[in-house]
Amino acid sequence: MNTLRKGIGIFLSALVLSACSSVFDKQVEWQNVKPEKFPVLTAIGQAPISLQNSQNKTQRMLMAIKASKIAAYAELAEQVYGQNINGSTTMSNLVLDNQKLQASVRGIIRGAKVVKSYPVGDSYTTELSLDFKDVYEIYIATSNRKEIKHISYY
């Protein structure tokens, strides 16, 4: 009887321990997924030259160039990320008293290229383009996003 108990105990212990090990070892291969099409976005930014805060004409021009480039980047960010619109309206005695709208945009634009930058009258204009193929290449280079390509079980 004692040997029977020992045998059953050893059998149950072996059964419990074997359940903890995995039956299969596996190797997973990953591959990146490339979109079929890549859109190209364009944006135009403008800034007045004479309203720039400087006494020097050349410096006003350089400031307008920079401001028009920033405005073009803001337009690209609006196209990529959208705008956040906040609004409020107040009434007094059932009469509209004050109405306020605020728009903001937030995002990071990588891979945009200056197509043209030129003066038009008293303003400076900058045209940007954003090819999403370039954005995709930057994304692949900086991220580790992958999908399963193949699983081998041993």
Coordinates of C-alpha atoms in Angstrom, one line a residue:
M1 CA 0.0 0.0 0.0
N2 CA 2.9 2.3 0.9
T3 CA 4.6 1.7 -2.5
L4 CA 1.3 2.3 -4.3
R5 CA 1.0 5.7 -2.6
K6 CA 4.6 6.6 -3.6
G7 CA 3.9 5.5 -7.2
I8 CA 0.8 7.6 -7.4
G9 CA 2.6 10.5 -5.8
I10 CA 5.4 10.3 -8.3
F11 CA 3.0 10.0 -11.2
L12 CA 1.0 13.0 -10.1
S13 CA 4.1 15.1 -9.5
A14 CA 5.4 14.2 -13.0
L15 CA 2.0 15.1 -14.5
V16 CA 1.9 18.5 -12.8
L17 CA 5.5 19.3 -13.7
S18 CA 5.1 18.3 -17.3
A19 CA 2.0 20.6 -17.6
C20 CA 4.2 23.6 -16.8
S21 CA 6.5 23.1 -19.8
S22 CA 5.4 24.2 -23.2
V23 CA 4.8 21.5 -25.8
F24 CA 6.0 23.6 -28.7
D25 CA 8.9 26.0 -29.1
K26 CA 8.3 28.6 -31.8
Q27 CA 10.1 31.2 -33.9
V28 CA 8.2 34.2 -35.1
E29 CA 9.4 36.2 -38.2
W30 CA 8.2 39.8 -38.7
Q31 CA 7.8 42.0 -41.7
N32 CA 6.8 45.6 -42.1
V33 CA 3.5 46.5 -43.8
K34 CA 3.9 49.1 -46.6
P35 CA 0.8 51.1 -47.7
E36 CA -0.3 50.8 -51.3
K37 CA -0.6 54.6 -51.9
F38 CA 1.1 57.6 -50.4
P39 CA -0.6 61.0 -50.6
V40 CA 1.3 64.2 -51.2
L41 CA 0.0 67.2 -49.2
T42 CA 0.8 70.8 -50.1
A43 CA 0.6 74.0 -48.0
I44 CA 1.1 77.7 -48.5
G45 CA 2.2 80.1 -45.7
Q46 CA 2.2 83.9 -46.1
A47 CA 3.6 86.7 -43.9
P48 CA 3.7 90.5 -44.3
I49 CA 7.1 92.0 -44.7
S50 CA 6.4 95.6 -43.6
L51 CA 4.7 94.5 -40.4
Q52 CA 7.8 92.6 -39.1
N53 CA 9.2 94.1 -35.9
S54 CA 12.5 95.5 -37.2
Q55 CA 13.9 98.8 -38.4
N56 CA 16.2 97.0 -40.9
K57 CA 14.7 96.1 -44.3
T58 CA 16.7 93.0 -44.8
Q59 CA 15.9 91.7 -41.3
R60 CA 12.2 92.3 -41.9
M61 CA 12.5 90.2 -45.1
L62 CA 14.3 87.4 -43.3
M63 CA 11.7 87.5 -40.5
A64 CA 8.9 87.3 -43.1
I65 CA 10.5 84.4 -44.8
K66 CA 10.7 82.5 -41.4
A67 CA 7.1 83.5 -40.5
S68 CA 5.8 82.3 -43.8
K69 CA 7.5 79.0 -43.4
I70 CA 6.1 78.5 -39.9
A71 CA 2.6 79.4 -41.3
A72 CA 3.0 76.8 -44.0
Y73 CA 4.0 74.2 -41.4
A74 CA 1.0 75.1 -39.3
E75 CA -1.2 74.5 -42.4
L76 CA 0.4 71.1 -43.0
A77 CA -0.2 70.2 -39.3
E78 CA -3.9 71.2 -39.7
Q79 CA -4.2 68.9 -42.7
V80 CA -2.4 66.0 -41.0
Y81 CA -3.8 66.3 -37.4
G82 CA -6.9 68.5 -37.8
Q83 CA -7.8 71.5 -35.8
N84 CA -9.0 71.6 -32.2
I85 CA -12.0 74.1 -32.1
N86 CA -13.2 75.4 -28.7
G87 CA -16.2 77.7 -28.6
S88 CA -18.3 79.4 -26.0
T89 CA -21.4 81.5 -26.1
T90 CA -22.9 83.6 -23.3
M91 CA -26.4 85.0 -23.2
S92 CA -27.8 87.8 -21.0
N93 CA -31.6 88.2 -20.8
L94 CA -32.1 85.8 -23.7
V95 CA -29.9 88.0 -25.9
L96 CA -26.6 86.8 -27.3
D97 CA -23.9 88.6 -25.2
N98 CA -20.6 87.1 -26.2
Q99 CA -19.5 84.5 -28.7
K100 CA -15.9 83.2 -28.7
L101 CA -14.1 80.7 -31.0
Q102 CA -10.6 79.4 -30.6
A103 CA -8.7 77.2 -33.0
S104 CA -5.5 75.4 -32.3
V105 CA -3.4 72.8 -34.0
R106 CA -0.7 70.5 -32.5
G107 CA 1.6 68.0 -34.1
I108 CA 5.0 67.2 -35.4
I109 CA 5.7 67.4 -39.1
R110 CA 8.7 65.5 -40.4
G111 CA 9.8 65.1 -44.0
A112 CA 8.3 68.3 -45.4
K113 CA 10.2 70.0 -48.2
V114 CA 10.2 73.7 -49.3
V115 CA 8.9 73.8 -52.9
K116 CA 9.2 77.6 -53.3
S117 CA 9.8 80.7 -51.3
Y118 CA 9.2 84.0 -52.9
P119 CA 8.0 87.6 -52.3
V120 CA 4.5 88.7 -53.5
G121 CA 4.1 92.5 -53.1
D122 CA 4.5 93.3 -49.4
S123 CA 4.2 89.7 -48.3
Y124 CA 6.4 86.6 -48.4
T125 CA 5.1 83.2 -49.5
T126 CA 6.4 79.8 -48.8
E127 CA 5.1 76.6 -50.4
L128 CA 5.7 73.2 -48.7
S129 CA 5.0 69.7 -49.8
L130 CA 4.8 66.6 -47.6
D131 CA 5.1 63.3 -49.4
F132 CA 3.8 60.5 -47.1
K133 CA 6.3 58.1 -48.7
D134 CA 9.0 60.1 -47.1
V135 CA 7.0 60.1 -43.8
Y136 CA 6.7 56.4 -44.0
E137 CA 10.4 55.9 -44.5
I138 CA 11.1 58.1 -41.5
Y139 CA 8.6 56.2 -39.5
I140 CA 10.1 52.8 -40.4
A141 CA 13.6 54.1 -39.6
T142 CA 12.6 55.3 -36.2
S143 CA 10.0 52.8 -35.0
N144 CA 9.9 49.1 -34.4
R145 CA 6.3 48.4 -35.6
K146 CA 6.0 45.1 -37.3
E147 CA 3.6 42.3 -38.1
I148 CA 3.9 38.5 -38.0
K149 CA 5.4 37.1 -41.3
H150 CA 5.8 33.5 -40.4
I151 CA 5.7 31.3 -37.3
S152 CA 7.7 28.0 -37.1
Y153 CA 6.8 25.4 -34.5
Y154 CA 9.4 22.9 -33.4

